[in-house]
Coordinates of C-alpha atoms and ligand atoms in Angstrom, one line a residue:
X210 CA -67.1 103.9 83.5
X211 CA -69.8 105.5 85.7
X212 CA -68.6 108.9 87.2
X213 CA -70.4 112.1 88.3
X214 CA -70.3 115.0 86.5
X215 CA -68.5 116.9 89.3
X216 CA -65.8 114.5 88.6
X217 CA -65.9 114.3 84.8
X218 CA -65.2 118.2 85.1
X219 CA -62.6 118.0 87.4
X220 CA -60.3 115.4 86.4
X221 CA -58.2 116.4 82.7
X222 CA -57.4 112.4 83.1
X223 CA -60.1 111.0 81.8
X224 CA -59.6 112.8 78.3
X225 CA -60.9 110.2 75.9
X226 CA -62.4 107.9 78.3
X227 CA -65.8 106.2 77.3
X228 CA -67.9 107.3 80.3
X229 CA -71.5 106.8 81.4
X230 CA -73.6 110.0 82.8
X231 CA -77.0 109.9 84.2
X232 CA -78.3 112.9 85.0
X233 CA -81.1 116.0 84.0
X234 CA -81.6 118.1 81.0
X235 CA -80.9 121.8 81.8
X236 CA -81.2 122.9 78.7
X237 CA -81.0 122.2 75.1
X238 CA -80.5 123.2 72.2
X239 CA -81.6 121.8 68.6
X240 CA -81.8 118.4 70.4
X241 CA -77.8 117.8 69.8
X242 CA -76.0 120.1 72.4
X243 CA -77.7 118.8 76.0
X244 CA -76.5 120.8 79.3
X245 CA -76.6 117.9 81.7
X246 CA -76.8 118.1 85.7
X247 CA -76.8 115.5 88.2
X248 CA -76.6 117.3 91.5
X249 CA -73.0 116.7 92.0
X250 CA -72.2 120.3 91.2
X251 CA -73.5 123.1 90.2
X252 CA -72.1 123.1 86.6
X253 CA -73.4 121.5 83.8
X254 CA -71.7 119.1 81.6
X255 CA -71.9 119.6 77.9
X256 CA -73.2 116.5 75.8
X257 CA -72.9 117.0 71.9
X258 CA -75.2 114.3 70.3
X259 CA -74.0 112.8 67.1
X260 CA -77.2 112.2 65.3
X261 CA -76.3 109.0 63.1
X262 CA -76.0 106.8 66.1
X263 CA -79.0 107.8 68.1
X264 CA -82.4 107.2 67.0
X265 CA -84.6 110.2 66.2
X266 CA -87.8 109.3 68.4
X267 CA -85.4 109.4 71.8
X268 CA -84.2 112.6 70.6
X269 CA -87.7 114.1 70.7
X270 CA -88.1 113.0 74.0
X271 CA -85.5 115.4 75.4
X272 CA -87.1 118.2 77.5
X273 CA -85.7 120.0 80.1
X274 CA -86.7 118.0 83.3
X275 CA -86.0 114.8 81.7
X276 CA -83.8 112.2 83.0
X277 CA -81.2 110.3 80.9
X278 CA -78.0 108.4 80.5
X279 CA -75.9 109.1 78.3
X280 CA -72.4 106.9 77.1
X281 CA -69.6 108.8 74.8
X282 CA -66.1 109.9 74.6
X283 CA -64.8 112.6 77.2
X284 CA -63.1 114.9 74.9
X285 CA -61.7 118.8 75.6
X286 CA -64.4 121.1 74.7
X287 CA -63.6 124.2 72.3
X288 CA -66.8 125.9 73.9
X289 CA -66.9 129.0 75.9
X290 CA -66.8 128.2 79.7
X291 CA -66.5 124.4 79.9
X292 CA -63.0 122.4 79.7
X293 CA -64.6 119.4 78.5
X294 CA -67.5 117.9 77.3
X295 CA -69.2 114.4 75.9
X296 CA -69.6 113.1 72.4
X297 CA -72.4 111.3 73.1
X298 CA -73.2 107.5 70.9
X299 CA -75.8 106.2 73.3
X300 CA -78.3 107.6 74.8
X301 CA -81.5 106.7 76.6
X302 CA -84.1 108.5 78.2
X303 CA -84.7 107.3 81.3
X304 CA -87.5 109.9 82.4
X305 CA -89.6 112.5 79.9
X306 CA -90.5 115.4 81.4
X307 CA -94.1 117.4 79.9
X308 CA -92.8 120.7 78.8
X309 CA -96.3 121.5 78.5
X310 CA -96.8 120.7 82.1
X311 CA -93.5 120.9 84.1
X312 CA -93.0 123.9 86.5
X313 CA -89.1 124.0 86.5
X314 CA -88.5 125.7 83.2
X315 CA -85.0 127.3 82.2
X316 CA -86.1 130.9 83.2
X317 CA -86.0 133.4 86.1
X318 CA -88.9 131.5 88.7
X319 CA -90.4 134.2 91.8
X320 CA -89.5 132.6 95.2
X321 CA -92.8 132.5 96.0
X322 CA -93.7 130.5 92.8
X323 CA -90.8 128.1 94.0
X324 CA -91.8 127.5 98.0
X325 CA -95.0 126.3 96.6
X326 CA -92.6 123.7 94.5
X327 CA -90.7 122.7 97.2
X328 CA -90.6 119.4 95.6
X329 CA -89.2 120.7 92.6
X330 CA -87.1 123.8 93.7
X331 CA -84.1 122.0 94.4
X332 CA -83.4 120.9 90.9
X333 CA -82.4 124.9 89.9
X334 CA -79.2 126.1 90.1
X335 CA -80.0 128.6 93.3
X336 CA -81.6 125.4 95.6
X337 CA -79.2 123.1 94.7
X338 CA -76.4 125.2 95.3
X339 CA -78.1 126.1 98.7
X340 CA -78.4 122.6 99.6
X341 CA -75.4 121.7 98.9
X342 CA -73.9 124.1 101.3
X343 CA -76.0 123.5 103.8
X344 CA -74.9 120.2 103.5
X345 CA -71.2 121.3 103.5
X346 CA -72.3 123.0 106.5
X347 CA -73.7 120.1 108.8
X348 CA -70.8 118.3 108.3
X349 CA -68.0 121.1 108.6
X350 CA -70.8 121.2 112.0
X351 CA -69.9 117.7 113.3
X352 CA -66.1 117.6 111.9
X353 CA -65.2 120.8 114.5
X354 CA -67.2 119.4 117.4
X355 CA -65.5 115.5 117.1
X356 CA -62.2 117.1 116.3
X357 CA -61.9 118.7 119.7
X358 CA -63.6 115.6 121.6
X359 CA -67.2 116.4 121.6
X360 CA -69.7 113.6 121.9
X361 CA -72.7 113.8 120.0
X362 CA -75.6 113.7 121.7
X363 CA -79.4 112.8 120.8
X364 CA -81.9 114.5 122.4
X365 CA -85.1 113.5 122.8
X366 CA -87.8 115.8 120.0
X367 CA -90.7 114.4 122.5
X368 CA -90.2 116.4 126.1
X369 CA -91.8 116.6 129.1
X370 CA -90.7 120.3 129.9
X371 CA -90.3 123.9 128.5
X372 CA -86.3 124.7 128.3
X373 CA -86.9 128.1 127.3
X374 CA -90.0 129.1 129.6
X375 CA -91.6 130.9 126.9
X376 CA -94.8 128.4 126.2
X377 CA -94.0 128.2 122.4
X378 CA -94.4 124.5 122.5
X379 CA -96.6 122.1 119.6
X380 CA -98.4 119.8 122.6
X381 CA -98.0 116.3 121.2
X382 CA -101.1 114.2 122.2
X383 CA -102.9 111.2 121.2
X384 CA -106.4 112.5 122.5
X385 CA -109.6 112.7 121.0
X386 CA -109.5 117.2 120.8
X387 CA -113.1 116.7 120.2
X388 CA -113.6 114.6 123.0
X389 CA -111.1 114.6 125.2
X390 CA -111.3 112.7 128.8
X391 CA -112.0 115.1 131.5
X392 CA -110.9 115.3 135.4
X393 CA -113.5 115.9 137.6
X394 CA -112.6 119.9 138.1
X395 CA -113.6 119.5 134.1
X396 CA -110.1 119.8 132.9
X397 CA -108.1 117.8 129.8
X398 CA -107.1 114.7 132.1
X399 CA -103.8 113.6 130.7
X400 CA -103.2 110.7 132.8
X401 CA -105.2 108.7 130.0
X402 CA -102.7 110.4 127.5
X403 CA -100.2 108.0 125.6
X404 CA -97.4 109.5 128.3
X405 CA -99.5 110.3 130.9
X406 CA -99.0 113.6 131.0
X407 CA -98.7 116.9 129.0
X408 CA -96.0 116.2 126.6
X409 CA -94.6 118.5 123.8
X410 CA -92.0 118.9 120.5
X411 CA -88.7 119.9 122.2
X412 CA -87.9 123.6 121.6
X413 CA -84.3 122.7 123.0
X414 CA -82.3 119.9 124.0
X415 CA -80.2 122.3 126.3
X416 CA -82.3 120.5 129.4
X417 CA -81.1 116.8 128.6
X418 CA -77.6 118.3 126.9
X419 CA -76.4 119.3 130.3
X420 CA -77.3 116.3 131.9
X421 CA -74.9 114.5 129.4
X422 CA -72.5 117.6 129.8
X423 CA -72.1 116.9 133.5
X424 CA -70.9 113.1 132.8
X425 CA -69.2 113.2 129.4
X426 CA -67.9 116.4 129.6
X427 CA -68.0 118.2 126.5
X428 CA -71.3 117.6 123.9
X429 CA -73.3 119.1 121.5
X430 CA -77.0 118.5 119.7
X431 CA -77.8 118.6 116.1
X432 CA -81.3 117.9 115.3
X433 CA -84.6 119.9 114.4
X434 CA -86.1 121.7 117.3
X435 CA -89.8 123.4 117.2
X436 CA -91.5 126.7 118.1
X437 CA -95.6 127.8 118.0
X438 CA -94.4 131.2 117.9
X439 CA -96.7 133.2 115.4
X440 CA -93.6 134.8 113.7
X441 CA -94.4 135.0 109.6
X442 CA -90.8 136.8 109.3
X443 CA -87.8 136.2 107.4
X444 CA -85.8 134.5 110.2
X445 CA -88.5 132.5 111.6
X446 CA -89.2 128.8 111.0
X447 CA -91.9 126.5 113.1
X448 CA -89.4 123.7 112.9
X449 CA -85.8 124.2 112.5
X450 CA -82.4 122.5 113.2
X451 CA -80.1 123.8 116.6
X452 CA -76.5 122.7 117.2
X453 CA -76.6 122.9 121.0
X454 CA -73.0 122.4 122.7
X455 CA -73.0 122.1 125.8
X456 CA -69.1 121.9 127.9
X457 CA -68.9 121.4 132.1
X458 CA -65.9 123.4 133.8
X459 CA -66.9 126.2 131.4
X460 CA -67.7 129.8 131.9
X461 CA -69.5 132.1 129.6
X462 CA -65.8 133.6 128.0
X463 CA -64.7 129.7 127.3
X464 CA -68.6 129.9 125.8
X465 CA -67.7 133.4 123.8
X466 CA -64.6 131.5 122.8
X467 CA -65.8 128.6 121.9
X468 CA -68.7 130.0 119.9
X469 CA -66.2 132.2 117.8
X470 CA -63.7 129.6 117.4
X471 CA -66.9 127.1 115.9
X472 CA -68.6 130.1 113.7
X473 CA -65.3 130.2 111.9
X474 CA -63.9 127.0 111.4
X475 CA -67.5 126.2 109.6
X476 CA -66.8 129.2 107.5
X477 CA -63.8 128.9 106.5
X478 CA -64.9 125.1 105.6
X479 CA -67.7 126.6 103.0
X480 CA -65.4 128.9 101.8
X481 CA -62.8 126.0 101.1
X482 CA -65.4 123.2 100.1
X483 CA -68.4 125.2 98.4
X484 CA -66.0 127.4 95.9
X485 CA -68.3 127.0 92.7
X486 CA -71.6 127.2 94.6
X487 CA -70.9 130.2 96.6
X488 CA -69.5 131.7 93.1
X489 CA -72.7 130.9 91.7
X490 CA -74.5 132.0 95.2
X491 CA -72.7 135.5 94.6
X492 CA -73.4 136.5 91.3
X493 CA -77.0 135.7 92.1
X494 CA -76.5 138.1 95.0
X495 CA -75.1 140.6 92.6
X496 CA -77.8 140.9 90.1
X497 CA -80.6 141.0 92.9
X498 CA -78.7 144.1 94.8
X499 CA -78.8 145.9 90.8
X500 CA -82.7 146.1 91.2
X501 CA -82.5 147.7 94.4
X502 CA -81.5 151.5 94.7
X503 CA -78.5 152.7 95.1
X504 CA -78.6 153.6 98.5
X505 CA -80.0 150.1 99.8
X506 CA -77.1 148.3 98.2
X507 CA -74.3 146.1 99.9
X508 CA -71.3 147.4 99.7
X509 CA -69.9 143.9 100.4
X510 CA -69.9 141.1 97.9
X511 CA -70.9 137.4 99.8
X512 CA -67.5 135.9 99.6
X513 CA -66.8 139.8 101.1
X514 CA -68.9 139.6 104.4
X515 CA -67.7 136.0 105.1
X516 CA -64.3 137.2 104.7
X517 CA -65.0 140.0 107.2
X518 CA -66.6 137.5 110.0
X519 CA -63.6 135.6 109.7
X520 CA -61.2 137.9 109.9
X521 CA -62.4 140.4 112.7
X522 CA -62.5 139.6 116.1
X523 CA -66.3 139.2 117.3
X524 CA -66.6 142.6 119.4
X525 CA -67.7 141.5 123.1
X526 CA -70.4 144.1 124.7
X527 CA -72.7 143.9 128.0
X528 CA -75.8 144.7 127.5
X529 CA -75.4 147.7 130.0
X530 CA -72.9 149.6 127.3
X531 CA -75.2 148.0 124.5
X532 CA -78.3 150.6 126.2
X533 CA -76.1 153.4 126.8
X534 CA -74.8 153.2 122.9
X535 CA -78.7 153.1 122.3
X536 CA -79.3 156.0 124.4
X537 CA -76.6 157.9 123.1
X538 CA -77.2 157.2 119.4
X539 CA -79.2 159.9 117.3
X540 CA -82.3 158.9 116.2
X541 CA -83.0 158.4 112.5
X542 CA -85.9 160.8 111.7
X543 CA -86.0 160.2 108.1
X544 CA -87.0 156.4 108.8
X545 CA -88.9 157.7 112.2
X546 CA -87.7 154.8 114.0
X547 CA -85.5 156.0 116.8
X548 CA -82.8 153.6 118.0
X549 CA -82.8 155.0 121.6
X550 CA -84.2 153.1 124.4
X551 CA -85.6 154.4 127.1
X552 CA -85.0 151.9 129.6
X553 CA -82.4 149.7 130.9
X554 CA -84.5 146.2 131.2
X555 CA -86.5 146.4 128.2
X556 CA -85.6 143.6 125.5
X557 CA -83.5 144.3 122.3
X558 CA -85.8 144.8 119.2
X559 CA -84.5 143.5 116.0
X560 CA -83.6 147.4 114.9
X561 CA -81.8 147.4 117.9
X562 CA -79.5 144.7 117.0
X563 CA -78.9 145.7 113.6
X564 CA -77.8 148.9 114.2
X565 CA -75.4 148.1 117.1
X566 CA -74.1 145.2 114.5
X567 CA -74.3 147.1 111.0
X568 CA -73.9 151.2 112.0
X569 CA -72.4 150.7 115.0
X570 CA -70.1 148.2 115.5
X571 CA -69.9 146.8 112.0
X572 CA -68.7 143.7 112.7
X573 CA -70.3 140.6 114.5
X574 CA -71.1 141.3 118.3
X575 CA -71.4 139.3 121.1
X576 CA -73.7 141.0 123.9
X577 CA -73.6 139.6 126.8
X578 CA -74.5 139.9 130.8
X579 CA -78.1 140.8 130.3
X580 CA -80.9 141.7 132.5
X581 CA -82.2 138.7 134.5
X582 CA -85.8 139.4 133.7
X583 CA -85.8 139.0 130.1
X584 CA -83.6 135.4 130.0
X585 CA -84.7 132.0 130.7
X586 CA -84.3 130.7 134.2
X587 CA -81.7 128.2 134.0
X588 CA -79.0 131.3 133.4
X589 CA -76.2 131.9 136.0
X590 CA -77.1 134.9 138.4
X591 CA -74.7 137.5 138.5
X592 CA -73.0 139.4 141.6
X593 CA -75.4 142.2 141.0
X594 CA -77.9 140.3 141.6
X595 CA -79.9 141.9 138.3
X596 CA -78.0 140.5 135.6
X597 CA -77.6 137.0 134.1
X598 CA -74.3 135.3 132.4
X599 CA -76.2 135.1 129.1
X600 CA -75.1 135.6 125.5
X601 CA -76.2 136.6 122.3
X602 CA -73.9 136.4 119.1
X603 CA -75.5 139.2 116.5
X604 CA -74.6 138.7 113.1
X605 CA -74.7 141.3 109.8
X606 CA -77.7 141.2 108.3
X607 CA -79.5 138.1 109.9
X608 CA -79.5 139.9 113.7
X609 CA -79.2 136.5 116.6
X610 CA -78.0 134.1 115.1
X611 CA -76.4 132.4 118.4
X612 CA -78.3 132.3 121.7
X613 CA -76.4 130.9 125.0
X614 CA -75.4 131.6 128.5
X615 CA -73.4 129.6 131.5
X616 CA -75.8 128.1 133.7
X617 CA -76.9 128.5 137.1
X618 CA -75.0 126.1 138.9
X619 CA -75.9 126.4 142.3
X620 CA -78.8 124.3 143.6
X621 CA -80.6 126.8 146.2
X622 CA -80.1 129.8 143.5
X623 CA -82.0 128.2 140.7
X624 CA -84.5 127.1 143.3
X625 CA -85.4 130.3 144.0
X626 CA -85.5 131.2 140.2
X627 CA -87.8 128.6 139.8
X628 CA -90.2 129.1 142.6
X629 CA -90.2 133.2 141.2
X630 CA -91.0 132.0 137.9
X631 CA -94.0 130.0 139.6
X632 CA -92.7 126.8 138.0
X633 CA -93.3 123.5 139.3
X634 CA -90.1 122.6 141.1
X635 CA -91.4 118.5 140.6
X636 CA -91.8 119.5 136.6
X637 CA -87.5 119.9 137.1
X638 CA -86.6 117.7 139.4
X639 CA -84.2 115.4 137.2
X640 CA -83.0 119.2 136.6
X641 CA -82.6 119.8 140.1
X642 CA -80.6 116.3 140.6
X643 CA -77.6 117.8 138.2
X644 CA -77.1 120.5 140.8
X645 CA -77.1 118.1 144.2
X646 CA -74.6 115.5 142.9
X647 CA -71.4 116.7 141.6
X648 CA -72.7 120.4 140.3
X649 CA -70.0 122.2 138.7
X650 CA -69.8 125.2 136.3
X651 CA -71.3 125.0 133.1
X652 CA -72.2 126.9 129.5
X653 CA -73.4 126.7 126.1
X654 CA -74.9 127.5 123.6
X655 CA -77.4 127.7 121.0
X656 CA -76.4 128.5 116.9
X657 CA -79.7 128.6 114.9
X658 CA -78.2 126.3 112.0
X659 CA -80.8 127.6 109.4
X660 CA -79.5 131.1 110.0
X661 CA -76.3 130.2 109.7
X662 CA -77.1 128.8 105.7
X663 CA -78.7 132.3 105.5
X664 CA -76.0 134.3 106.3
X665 CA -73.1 132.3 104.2
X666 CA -75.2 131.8 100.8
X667 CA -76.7 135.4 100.9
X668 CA -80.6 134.2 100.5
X669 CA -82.6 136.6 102.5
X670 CA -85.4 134.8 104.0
X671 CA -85.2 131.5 106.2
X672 CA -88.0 129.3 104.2
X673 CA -85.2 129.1 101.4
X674 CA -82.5 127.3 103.3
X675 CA -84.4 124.6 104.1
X676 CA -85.6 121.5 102.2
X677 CA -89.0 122.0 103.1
X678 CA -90.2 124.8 105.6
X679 CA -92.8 125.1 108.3
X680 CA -93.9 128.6 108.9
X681 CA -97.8 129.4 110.0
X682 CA -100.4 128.2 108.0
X683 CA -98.0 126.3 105.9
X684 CA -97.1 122.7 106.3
X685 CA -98.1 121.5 102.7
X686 CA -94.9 118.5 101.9
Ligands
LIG277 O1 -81.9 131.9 121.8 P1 -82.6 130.5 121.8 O2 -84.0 130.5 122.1 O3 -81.7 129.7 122.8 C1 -82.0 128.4 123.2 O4 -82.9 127.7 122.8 C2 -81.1 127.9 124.2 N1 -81.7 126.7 124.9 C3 -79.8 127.5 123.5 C4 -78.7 126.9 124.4 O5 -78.2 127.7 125.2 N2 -78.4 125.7 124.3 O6 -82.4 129.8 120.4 C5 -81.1 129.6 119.9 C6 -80.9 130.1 118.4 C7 -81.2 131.5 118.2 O7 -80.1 132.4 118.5 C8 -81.6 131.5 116.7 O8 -80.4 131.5 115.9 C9 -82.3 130.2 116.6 O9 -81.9 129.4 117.6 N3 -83.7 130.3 116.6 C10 -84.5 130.2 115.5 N4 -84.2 129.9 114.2 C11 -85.2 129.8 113.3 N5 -86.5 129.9 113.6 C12 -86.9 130.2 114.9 N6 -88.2 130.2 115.2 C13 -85.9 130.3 115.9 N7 -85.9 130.5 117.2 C14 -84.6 130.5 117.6
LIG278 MG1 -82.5 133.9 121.9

């Protein structure tokens, strides 16, 4: 019988079963003892080759790489490490893989050497354990949302309009850049444009969420959104994947809640569904924290800091106290970078966040009520007139990894925001509509999904938690 090797290592009742395996050579060893993987777990199944049966010219073609299937007898394995293992009587190669030429060999690969084999990358132990969390992940993602009577929502990636007001957008076109028609003030004239107008990747579906919100109620997005933003960091991507939910009657504690309540179901769903890979994912962790000094290491192990998010209440902050604990804090002369702020208004830096989250606080913090200025326009005004109901969840060691807010509900309010913001009030008027016919409070929020793999397998920069990233100057798959 066919089974995966996942279930071959989990199941003590198929002891002397003949099975079929396909799968990859790991490794080898003296062309009898094959460590086998076929993605359905990170562990390796152990395939001892009796040499009478098989014939000697498919034995040479073993390589690490190459793809074969294997038929034998399951039988309990007196090897370190491994409960059970194959005596293998068929075997054919399916696949040969140049040794001479293939880039995935059994040894320690850079990262860098890895992005530039994104095609291959995923068949080590490291990327396929990543992936398969991520994967774990997605669907720990949609379990929470239709378990408490969310409808999921498609949003559309082509849009018309700028959620987030911060002109980050790839324009989508079918013009001719060289030649493109011209109005006659001698501007791009995108009436003759497939749309007819000036259209764009989506860098949110918050826009078209809450126009679902205000008729089914509760939703949420999951799909890849895009940003031009010339970040080359760690937490940056040019395209990556938001869950957006998006709940009318709502205010931005049911947000906080809600957020909190989501972040840790999907946690504790990894850490109940993704035992051996975030094992793996943690020794990993270890031995890369042993070549750094003392000083710089964690003190937490990965299994460790999830622990910790789930456990601790996520500490609630305004902004306001957030810039007085900047103010107040001493400034760190040895690194020269001083914490303090000088001015209530200015934006949060990066630094900022992570020492409110990681000396400060210690624990994951949602700030929250900040200045108007700074946030998007669609966020509900405050009484003060100064401050919006926005939201940022800051996480250890990855900084914002959730961005939301309850939205301005009122019709002449957001109008106002608009015209101050010198935005076309026509570019919105679907926008508008949502306000004029049965408007009603409303919040949600954005989680940055990729940061989210980040933070629960340990990997420290962004292009490794996804299949195939897009970062400046780098599109290449
Ligand atoms: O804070 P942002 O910009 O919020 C929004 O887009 C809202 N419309 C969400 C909402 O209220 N529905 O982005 C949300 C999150 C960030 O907190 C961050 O985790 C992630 O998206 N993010 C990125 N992740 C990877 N690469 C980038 N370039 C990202 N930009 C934002
Ligand atoms: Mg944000």
């Amino acid at each position: 019988k066919a089974y995966s090797i996942r279930e071959l290592l989990e199941g003590d009742d198929k002891i002397l079963q003949e099975v079929t395996v396909k799968g990859w050579v790991r490794t080898f060893r003296s062309n009898r003892f094959i460590a086998l993987n076929d993605g359905s777990t990170i562990n390796n199944i152990q395939c001892v080759v009796d040499f009478e049966n098989i014939d000697e010219d498919e034995l040479k073609k073993i390589n690490t790489g190459a793809a074969l299937e294997l038929k034998g007898t399951l039988v309990e394995s007196m090897g370190k490490g491994q409960s059970v293992e194959i005596q293998v009587n068929e075997l054919e190669v399916l696949g040969t893989s140049d040794p001479e030429t293939y880039p995935i060999q059994p040894k320690k690969h850079s990262m860098e050497f890895l992005r530039e084999n994104a095609h291959l990358r995923v068949r080590t132990n490291t990327f396929s354990a990543v992936m398969r969390v991520r994967n774990a992940l997605s669907f720990a993602i949609h379990q929470y949302f239709q378990q408490n009577g969310f409808n999921y929502v498609h949003t559309p990636i082509i849009t018309g309009s700028d959620a987030e007001g911060a002109g980050e957008m790839f324009r989508v076109s079918t013009l001719d850049p060289k030649n493109p028609p011209l109005t006659e003030e001698n501007e791009i004239d995108y009436k003759e444009d497939f749309f007819g107008k000036e259209t764009n990747l989506t860098v949110s579906g918050q826009l078209e969420g809450e126009a679902y919100a205000m008729a089914l109620g509760k939703i949420y997005t999951f799909g890849p959104t895009f940003r031009a933003e010339n970040s080359n960091t760690s937490r940056h991507l040019a395209e990556f994947w938001m869950v957006e939910p998006e709940v009318a009657f709502m205010d931005l504690d049911g947000n906080m809640d809600l957020a909190e309540d989501f972040i840790k179901y999907v946690l504790q769903y990894a850490l109940d569904n993704c035992k051996d890979d975030l094992e793996f994912l943690e020794k990993r962790l270890l031995d890369e924290e042993k070549t750094k000094p003392q000083k710089d290491r964690s003190e937490m192990t990965l299994t460790e800091k999830i622990r910790f998010v789930l456990d601790n209440n996520f500490k609630r902050v305004s902004y306001t106290e957030a810039i007085d604990i900047l103010k107040n804090s001493k400034p760190n002369k040895k690194k020269k970078f001083q914490y303090i702020i000088e001015e209530w208004g200015a934006d949060l830096q990066s630094e900022h966040e992570r020492f409110l989250v990681e000396k400060h606080f210690k624990c994951p913090v949602i700030l929250f009520d900040y200045p108007a200025k700074i946030k998007a326009f669609y966020m509900r005004l405050n009484e003060d007139e100064k401050t919006v109901r926005a939201m940022d969840i800051l996480f250890p060691g990855i900084g914002e990894i959730v961005g939301g807010s309850q939205r301005e509900e009122r019709l002449d309010v957001l109008k106002q925001k608009i015209a101050d913001l010198g935005i076309d009030e026509k570019e919105l008027w679907w926008y508008l509509d949502l306000r004029k016919y049965g408007s009603a409070v409303h919040s949600g929020f954005g989680l940055g999904f990729e940061r989210l793999v980040l933070f629960t397998t340990g990997m420290t920069n962004i292009r490794d938690v996804i299949p195939f990233p897009r970062t400046p100057q780098n599109a290449e798959f």
